[in-house]
Tab-separated table of C-alpha atoms and ligand atoms in Angstrom:
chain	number	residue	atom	x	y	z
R	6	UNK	CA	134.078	-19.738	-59.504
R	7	UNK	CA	132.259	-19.673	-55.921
R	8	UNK	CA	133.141	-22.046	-53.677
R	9	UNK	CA	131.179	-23.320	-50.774
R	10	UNK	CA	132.456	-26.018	-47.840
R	11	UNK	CA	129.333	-27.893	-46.455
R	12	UNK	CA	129.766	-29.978	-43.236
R	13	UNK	CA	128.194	-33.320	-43.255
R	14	UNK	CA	127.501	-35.388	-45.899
R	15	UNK	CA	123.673	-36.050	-44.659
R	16	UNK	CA	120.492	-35.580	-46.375
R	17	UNK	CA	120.688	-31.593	-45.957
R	18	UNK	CA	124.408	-31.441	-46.993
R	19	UNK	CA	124.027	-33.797	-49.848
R	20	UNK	CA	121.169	-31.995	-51.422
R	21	UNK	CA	122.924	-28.562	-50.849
R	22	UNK	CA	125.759	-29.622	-52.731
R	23	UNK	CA	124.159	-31.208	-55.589
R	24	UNK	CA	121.983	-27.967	-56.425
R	25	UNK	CA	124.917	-25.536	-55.857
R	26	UNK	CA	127.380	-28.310	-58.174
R	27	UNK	CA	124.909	-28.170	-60.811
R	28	UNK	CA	124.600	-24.165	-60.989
R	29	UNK	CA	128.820	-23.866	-60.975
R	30	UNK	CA	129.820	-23.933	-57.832
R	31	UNK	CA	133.438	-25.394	-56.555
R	32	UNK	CA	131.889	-27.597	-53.348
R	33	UNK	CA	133.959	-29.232	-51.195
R	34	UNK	CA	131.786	-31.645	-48.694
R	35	UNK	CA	133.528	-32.847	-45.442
R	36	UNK	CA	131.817	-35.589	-43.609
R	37	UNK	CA	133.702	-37.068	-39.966
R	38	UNK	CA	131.838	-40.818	-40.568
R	39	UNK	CA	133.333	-43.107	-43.137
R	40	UNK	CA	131.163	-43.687	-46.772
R	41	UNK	CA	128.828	-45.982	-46.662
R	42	UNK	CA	128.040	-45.633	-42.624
R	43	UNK	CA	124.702	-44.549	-43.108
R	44	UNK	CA	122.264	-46.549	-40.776
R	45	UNK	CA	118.889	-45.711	-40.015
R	46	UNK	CA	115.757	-47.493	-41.364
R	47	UNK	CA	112.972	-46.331	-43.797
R	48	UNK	CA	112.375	-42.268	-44.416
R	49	UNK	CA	108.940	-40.483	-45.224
R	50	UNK	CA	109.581	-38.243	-47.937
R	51	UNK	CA	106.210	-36.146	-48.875
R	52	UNK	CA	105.401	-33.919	-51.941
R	53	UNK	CA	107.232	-31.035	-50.744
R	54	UNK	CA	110.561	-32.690	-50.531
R	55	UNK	CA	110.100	-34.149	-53.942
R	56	UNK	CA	109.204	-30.608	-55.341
R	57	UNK	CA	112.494	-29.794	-53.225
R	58	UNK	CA	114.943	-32.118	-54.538
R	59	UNK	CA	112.830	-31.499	-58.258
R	60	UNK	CA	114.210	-28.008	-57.869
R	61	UNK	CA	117.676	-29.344	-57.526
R	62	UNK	CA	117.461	-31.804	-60.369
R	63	UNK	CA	117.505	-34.684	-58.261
R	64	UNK	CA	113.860	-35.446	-58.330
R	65	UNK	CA	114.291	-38.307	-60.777
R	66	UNK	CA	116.988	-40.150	-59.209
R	67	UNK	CA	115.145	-40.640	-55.732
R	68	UNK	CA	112.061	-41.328	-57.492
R	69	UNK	CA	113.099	-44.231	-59.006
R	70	UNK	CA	114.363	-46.070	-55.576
R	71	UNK	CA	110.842	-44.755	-53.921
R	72	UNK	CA	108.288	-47.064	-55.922
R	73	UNK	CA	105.283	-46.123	-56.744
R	74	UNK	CA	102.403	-45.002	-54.605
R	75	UNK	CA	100.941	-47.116	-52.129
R	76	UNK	CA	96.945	-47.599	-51.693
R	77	UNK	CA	97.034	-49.070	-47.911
R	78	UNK	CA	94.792	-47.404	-45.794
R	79	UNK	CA	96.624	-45.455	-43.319
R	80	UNK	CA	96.199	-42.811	-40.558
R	81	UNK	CA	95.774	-43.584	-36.772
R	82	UNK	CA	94.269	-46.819	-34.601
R	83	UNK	CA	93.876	-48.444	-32.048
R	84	UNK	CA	96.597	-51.069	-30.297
R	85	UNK	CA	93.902	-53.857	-31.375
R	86	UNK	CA	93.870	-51.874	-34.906
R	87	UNK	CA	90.543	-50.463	-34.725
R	88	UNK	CA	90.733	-47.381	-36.770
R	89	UNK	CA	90.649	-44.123	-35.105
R	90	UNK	CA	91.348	-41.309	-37.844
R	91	UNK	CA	92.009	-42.580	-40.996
R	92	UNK	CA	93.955	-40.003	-44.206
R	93	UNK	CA	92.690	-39.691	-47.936
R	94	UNK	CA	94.938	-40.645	-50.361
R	95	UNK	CA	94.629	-37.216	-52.112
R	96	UNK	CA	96.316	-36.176	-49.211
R	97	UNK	CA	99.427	-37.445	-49.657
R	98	UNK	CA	99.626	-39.123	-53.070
R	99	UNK	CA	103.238	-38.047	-53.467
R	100	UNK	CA	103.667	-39.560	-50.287
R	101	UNK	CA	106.820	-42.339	-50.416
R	102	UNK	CA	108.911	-44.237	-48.011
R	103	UNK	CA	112.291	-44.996	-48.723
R	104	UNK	CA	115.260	-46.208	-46.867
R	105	UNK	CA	117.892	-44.221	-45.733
R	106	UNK	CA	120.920	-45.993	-47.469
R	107	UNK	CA	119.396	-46.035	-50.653
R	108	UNK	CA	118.118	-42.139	-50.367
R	109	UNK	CA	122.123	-41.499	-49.243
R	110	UNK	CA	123.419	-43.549	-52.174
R	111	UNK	CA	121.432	-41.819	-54.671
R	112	UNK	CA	121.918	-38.841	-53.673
R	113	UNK	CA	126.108	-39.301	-53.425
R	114	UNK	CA	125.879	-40.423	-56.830
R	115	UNK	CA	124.575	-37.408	-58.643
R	116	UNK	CA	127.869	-35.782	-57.049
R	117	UNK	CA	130.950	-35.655	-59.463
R	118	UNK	CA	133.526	-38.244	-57.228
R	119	UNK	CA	135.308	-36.617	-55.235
R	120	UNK	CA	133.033	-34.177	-54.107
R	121	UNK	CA	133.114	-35.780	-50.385
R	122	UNK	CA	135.541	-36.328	-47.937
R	123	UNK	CA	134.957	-38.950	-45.711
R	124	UNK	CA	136.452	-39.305	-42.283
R	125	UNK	CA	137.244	-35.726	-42.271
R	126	UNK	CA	135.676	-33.991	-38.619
R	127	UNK	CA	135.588	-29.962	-38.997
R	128	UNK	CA	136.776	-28.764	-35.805
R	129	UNK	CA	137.338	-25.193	-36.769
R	130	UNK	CA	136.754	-22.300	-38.931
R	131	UNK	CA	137.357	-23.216	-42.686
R	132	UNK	CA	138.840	-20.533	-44.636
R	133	UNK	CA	138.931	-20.152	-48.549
R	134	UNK	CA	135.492	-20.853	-49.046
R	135	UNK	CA	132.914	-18.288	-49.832
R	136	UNK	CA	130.148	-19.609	-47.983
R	137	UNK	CA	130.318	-22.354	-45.159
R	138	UNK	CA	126.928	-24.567	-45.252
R	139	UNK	CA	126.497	-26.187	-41.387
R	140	UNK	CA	124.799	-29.229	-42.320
R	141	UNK	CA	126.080	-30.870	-38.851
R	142	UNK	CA	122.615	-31.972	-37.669
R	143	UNK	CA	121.422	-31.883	-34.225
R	144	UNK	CA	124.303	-31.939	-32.294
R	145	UNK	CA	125.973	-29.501	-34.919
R	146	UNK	CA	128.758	-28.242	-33.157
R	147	UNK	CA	129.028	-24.944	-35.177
R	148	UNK	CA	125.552	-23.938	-33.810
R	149	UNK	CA	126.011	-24.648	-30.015
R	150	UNK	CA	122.968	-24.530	-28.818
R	151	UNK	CA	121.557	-26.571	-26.318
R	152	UNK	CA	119.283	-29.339	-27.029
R	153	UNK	CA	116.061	-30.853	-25.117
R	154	UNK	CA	114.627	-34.650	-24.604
R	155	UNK	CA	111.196	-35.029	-26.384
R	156	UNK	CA	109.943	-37.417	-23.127
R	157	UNK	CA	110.058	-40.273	-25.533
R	158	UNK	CA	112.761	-42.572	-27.312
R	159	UNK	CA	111.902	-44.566	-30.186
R	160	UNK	CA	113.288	-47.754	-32.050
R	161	UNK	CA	113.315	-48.529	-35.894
R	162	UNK	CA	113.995	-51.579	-37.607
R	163	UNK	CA	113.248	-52.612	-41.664
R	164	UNK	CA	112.432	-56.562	-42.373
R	165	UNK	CA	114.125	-58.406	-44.327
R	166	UNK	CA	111.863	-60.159	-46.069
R	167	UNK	CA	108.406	-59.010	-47.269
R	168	UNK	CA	105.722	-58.991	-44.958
R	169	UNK	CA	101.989	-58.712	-46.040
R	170	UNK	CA	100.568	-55.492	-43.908
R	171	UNK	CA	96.552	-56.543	-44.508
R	172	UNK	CA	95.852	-53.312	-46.421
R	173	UNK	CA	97.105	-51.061	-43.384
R	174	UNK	CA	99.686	-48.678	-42.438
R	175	UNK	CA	100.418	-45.365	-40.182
R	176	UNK	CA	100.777	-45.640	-36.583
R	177	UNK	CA	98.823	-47.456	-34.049
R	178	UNK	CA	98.377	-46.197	-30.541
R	179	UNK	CA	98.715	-47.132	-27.197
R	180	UNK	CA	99.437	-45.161	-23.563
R	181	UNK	CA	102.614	-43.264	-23.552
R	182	UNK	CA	103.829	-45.936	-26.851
R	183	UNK	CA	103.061	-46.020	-29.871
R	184	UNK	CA	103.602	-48.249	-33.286
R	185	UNK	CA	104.363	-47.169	-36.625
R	186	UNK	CA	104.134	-49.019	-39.926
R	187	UNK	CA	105.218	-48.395	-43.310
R	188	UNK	CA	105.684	-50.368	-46.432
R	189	UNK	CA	109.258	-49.925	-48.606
R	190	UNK	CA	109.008	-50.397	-52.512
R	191	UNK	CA	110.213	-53.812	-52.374
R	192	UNK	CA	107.571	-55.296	-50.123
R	193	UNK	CA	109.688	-54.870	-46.643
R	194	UNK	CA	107.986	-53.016	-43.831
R	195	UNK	CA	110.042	-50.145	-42.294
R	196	UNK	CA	108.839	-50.152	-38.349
R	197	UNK	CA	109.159	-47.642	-35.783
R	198	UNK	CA	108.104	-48.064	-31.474
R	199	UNK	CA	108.323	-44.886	-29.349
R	200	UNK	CA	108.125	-44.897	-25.999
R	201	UNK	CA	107.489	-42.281	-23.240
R	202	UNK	CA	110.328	-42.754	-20.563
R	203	UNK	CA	113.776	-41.384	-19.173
R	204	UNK	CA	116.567	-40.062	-21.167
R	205	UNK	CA	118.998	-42.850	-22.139
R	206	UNK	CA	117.083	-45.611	-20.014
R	207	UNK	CA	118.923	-49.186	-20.532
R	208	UNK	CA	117.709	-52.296	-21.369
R	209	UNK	CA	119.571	-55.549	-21.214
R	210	UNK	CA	118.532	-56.390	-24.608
R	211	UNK	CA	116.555	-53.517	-26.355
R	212	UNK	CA	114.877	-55.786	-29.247
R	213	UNK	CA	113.020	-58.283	-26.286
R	214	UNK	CA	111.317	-54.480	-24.816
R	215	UNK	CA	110.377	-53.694	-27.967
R	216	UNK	CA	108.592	-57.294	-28.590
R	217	UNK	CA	107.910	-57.373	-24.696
R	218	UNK	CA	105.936	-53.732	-25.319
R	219	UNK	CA	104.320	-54.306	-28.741
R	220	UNK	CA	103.736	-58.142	-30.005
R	221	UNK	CA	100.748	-58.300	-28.797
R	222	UNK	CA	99.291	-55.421	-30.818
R	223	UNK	CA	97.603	-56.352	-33.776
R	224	UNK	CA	98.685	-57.905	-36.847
R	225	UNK	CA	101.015	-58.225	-38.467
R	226	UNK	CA	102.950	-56.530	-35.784
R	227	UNK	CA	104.552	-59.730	-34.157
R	228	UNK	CA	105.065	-60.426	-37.530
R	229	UNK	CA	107.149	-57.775	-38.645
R	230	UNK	CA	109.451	-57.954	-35.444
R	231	UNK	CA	110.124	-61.802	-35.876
R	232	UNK	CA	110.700	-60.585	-39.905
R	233	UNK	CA	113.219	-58.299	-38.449
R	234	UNK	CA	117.075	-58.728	-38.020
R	235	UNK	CA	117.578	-57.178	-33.832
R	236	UNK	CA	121.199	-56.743	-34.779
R	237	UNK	CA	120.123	-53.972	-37.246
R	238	UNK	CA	117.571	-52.240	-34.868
R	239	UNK	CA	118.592	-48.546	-34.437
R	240	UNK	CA	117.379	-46.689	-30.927
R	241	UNK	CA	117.193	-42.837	-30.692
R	242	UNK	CA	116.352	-40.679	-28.000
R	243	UNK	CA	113.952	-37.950	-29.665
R	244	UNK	CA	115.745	-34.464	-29.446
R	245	UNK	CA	114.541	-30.799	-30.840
R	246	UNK	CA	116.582	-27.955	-30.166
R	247	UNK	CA	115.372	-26.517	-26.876
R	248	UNK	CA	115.045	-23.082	-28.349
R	249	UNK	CA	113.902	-21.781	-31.809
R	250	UNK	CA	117.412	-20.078	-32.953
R	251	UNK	CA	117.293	-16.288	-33.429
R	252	UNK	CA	118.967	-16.524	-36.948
R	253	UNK	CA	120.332	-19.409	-39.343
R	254	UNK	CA	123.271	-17.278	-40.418
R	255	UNK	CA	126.532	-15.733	-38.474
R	256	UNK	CA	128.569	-14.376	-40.997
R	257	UNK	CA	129.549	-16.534	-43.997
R	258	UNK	CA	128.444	-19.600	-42.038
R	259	UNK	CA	124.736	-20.969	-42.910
R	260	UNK	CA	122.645	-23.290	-40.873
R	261	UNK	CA	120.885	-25.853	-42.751
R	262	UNK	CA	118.730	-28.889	-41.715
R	263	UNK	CA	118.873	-30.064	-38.248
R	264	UNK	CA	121.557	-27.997	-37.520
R	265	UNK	CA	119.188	-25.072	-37.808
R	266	UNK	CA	115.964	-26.670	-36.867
R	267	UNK	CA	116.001	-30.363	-35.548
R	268	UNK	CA	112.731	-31.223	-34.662
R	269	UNK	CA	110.873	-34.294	-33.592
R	270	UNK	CA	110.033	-36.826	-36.370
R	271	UNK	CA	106.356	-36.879	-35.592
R	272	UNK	CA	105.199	-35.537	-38.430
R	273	UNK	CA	107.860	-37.243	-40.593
R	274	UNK	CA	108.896	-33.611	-41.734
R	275	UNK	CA	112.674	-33.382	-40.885
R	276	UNK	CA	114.491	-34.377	-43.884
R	277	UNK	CA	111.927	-33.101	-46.269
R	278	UNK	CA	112.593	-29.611	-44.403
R	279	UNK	CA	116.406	-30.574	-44.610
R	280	UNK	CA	115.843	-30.995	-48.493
R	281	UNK	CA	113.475	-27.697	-48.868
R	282	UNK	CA	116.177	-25.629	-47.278
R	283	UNK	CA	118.798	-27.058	-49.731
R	284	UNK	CA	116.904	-25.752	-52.322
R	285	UNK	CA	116.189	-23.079	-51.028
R	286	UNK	CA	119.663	-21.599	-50.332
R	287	UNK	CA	120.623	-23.103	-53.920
R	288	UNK	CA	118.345	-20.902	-55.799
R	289	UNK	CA	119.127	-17.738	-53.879
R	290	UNK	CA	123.195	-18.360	-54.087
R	291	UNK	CA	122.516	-18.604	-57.961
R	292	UNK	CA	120.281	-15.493	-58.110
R	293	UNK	CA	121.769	-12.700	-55.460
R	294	UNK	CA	124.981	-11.826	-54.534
R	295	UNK	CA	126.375	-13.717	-51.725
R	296	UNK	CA	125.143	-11.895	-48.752
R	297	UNK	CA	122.015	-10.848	-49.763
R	298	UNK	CA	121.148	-14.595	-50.719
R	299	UNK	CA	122.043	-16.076	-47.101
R	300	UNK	CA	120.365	-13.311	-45.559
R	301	UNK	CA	117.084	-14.009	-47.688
R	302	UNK	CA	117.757	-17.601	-46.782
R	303	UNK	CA	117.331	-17.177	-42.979
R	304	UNK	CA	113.953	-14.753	-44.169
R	305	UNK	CA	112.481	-17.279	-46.048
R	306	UNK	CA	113.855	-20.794	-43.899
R	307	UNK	CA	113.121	-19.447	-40.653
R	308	UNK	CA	109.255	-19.123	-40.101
R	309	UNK	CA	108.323	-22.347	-42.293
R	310	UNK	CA	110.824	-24.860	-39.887
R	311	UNK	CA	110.238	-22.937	-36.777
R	312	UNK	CA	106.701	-23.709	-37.638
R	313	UNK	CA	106.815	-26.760	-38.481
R	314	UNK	CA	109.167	-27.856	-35.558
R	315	UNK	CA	106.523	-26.621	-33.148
R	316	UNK	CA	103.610	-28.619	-34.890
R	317	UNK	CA	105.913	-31.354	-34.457
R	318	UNK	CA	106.630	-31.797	-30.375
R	319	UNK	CA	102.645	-30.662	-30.284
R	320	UNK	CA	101.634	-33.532	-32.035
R	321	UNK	CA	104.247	-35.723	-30.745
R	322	UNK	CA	102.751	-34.593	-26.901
R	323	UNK	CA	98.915	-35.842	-28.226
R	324	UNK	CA	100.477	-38.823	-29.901
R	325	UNK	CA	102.250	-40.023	-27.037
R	326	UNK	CA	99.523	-38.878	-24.316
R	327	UNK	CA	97.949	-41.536	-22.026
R	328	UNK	CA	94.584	-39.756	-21.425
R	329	UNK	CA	91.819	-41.557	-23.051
R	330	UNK	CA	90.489	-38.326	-24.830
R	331	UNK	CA	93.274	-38.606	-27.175
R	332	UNK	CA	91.317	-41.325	-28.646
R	333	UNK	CA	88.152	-39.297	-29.056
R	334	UNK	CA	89.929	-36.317	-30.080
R	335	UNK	CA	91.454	-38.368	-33.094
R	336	UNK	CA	88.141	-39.545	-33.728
R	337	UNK	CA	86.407	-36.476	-33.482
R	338	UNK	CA	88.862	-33.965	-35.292
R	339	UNK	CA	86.886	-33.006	-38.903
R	340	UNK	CA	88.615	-33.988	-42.007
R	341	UNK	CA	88.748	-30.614	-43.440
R	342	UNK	CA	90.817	-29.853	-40.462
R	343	UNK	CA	93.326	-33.057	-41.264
R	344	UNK	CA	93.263	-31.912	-44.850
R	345	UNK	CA	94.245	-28.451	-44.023
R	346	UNK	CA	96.969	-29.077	-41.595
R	347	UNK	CA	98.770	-31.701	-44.793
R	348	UNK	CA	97.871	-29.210	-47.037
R	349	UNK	CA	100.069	-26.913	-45.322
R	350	UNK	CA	102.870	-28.803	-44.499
R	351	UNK	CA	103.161	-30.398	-48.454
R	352	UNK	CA	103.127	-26.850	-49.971
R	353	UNK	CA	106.291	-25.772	-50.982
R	354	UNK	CA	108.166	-24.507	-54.308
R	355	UNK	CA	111.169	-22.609	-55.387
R	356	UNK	CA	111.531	-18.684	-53.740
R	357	UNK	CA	110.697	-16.267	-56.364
R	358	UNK	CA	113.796	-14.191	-56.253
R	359	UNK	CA	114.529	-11.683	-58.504
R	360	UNK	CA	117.848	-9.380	-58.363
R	361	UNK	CA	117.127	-5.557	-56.793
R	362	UNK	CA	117.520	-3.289	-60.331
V	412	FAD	C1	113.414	-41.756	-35.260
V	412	FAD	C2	113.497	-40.752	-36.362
V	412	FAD	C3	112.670	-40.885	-37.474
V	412	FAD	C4	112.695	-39.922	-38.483
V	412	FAD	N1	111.865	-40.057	-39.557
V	412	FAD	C5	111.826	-39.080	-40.502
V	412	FAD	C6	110.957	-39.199	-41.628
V	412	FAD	O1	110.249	-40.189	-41.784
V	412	FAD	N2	110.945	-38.185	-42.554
V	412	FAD	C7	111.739	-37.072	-42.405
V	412	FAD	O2	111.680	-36.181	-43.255
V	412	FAD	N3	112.589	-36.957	-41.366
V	412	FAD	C8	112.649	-37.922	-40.422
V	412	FAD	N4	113.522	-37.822	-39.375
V	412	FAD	C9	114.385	-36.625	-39.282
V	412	FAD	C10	115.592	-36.764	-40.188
V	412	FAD	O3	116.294	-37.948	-39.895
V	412	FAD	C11	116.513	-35.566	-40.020
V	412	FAD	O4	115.769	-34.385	-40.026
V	412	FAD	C12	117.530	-35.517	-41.160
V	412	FAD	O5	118.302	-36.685	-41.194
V	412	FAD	C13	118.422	-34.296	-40.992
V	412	FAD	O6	119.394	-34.296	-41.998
V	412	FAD	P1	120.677	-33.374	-41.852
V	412	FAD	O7	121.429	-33.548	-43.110
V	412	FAD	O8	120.280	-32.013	-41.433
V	412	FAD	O9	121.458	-33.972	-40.606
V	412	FAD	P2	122.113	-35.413	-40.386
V	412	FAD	O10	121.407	-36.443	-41.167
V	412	FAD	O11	122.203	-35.595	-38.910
V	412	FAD	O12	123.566	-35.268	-41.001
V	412	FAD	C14	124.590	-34.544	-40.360
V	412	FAD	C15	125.915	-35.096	-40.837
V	412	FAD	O13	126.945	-34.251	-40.373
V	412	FAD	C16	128.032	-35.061	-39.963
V	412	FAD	N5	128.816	-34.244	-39.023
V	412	FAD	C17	128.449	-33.778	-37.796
V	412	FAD	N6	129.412	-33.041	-37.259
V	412	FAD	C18	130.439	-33.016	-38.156
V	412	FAD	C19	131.714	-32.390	-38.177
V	412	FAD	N7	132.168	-31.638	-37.168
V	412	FAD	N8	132.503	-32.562	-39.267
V	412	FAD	C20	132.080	-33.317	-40.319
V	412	FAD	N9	130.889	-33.937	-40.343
V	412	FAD	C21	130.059	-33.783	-39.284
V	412	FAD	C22	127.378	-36.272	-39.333
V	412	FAD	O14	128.237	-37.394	-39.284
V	412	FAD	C23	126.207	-36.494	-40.290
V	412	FAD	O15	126.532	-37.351	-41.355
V	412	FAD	C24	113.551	-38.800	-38.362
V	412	FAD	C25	114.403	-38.680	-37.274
V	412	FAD	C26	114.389	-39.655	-36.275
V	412	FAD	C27	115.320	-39.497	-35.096
């Protein structure tokens, strides 16, 4: 039997192990927080990273803590929520917002116990294992590369009650700060604020700048942030790795997720490419032998995230701009364009790989 150590116990490593788990292999997960740390605050998970986590046979599972689809009207507007670009539901119909803890529970559970070791930090090369997954995220220590400030940090926070969102949702837009809002299954709003500014600026208390900056948007804005708990508000400066990396493989050792590719969350694309590289490597460690299939992984992984990652910090740049014509350009950009660009970014399914005769 094959057998594959993954490091970190996130979305990326979690997939990766249950897709390689269910086609034989021995995995051994290692993960430096303790279970059950997970923060974080609601998650956009599109069609592609269903078809993703389909492909590993956990499809199902997450499914059933994502609810069903929502019919708010959503897209892009204005601070006093006049719409500025609004997205058909065709669009992104698979569309679902989940939160974090829930997407991490599920996805532990489909594990056989055991499979994780918690409190365990990887400071080294493991040996005995066939194939080493880096699943470390951004700061992944096995990659070492250097890492660059987006220009903006951001805050999240999740309700905890239900609040009514008046048939809207998406992000609303002001100069240099914007507001995101997004409904979970159970009625509670998962919230986001980003903010142009410094690296690491402080704030005495971060929840009053986040209702000092945004209360006065429109509804239900100040109603969400009096719904919400400001012990349980996260803050994150927005990283991407400050160069595209020239490979996601050195030697037995494979990149995956934000180790390989972290990217700004502005098109909400992260995890799902997390989860589409999980499958990914998956079906070509149960199809080729070992070093052709991480070598076809870093083929096949490499131009979709790089891609992807770029799209990102460019539409994180408009998003955040203060020039007016940001606001016209929303306005003005044709559907078909819109439609093209989602299009894109939803299409994904298995690698057809078929053994050299
Ligand atoms: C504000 C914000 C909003 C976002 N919103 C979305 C969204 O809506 N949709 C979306 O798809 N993506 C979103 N993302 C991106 C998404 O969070 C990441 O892309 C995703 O979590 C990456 O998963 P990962 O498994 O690669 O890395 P991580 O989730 O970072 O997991 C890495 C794990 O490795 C562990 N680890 C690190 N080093 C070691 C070590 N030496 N030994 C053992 N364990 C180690 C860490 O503790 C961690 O658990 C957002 C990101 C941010 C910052």
């Amino acid at each position: 039997m094959s057998r594959v150590a993954i490091i970190g116990a996130g979305i990326g490593g979690l997939t990766t192990a249950i897709g390689l788990q269910r086609r034989g292999w021995d995995v051994s997960v290692f993960e430096r927080s303790g279970a059950n740390s997970q923060v974080g605050a609601g998650l956009s998970l599109f069609g592609n990273g269903f078809r993703a986590l389909d492909a590993v046979g956990a499809g199902d599972a997450v499914r059933a803590i994502a609810g069903p689809p929502q019919r708010l009207t959503t897209g892009q507007r204005r601070r006093d929520g006049r719409w500025l670009a609004t997205t058909a539901h065709s669009l992104i119909s698979e569309l679902r917002v989940v939160h974090r803890a829930d997407l991490h529970r599920v996805l532990t559970d489909e594990l056989e116990p055991g499979t994780v070791t918690y409190g365990k930090e990887v400071d080294g090369p493991l040996d005995g294992f066939d194939v080493v997954v880096a699943a470390d995220g951004l700061r992944s220590p096995t990659r070492g590369t250097a890492i660059r400030y987006s220009g903006y940090t951001s805050w999240r926070g999740v309700t905890t009650r239900p609040v009514d969102l008046l048939g809207g949702a998406g992000e609303s837009l002001g100069r240099g700060e914007r507001f995101g809002l997004a409904p979970l299954p159970d009625g509670r709003v998962y919230w986001f604020g980003v903010v142009s500014m410094p690296a690491g600026t402080p704030f005495p208390d971060e929840f009053a700048e986040v209702r000092r900056r945004f209360a006065s948007w429109h509804a239900p804005i100040a109603e969400v942030l009096d719904a919400t708990d400001p012990a349980a508000v996260v803050r994150t400066d927005i990283h991407d790795l400050a160069k595209p990396l020239p490979s996601f493989v050195m030697g037995s050792v494979v990149l995956l997720g934000d180790a390989a590719h972290a990217m700004t969350p502005d098109l909400g694309q992260g995890a799902n490419m997390a989860i589409e590289d999980a499958a990914t490597l998956t079906c070509v460690l149960s199809t080729l032998p070992i070093k052709d299939a991480i070598a076809a992984y870093d083929e096949i992984r490499r131009p979709r995230t790089q891609a992807v990652a770029r799209k990102a910090r460019l539409m994180g740049r408009l998003l955040q701009s203060r020039n007016p014509l940001r606001d016209v350009l929303l306005r003005l950009t044709p559907p078909s364009v819109t439609a093209r660009q989602l299009t894109a970014l939803q299409q994904w399914s298995p690698p057809e790989v078929t053994l050299a005769a």
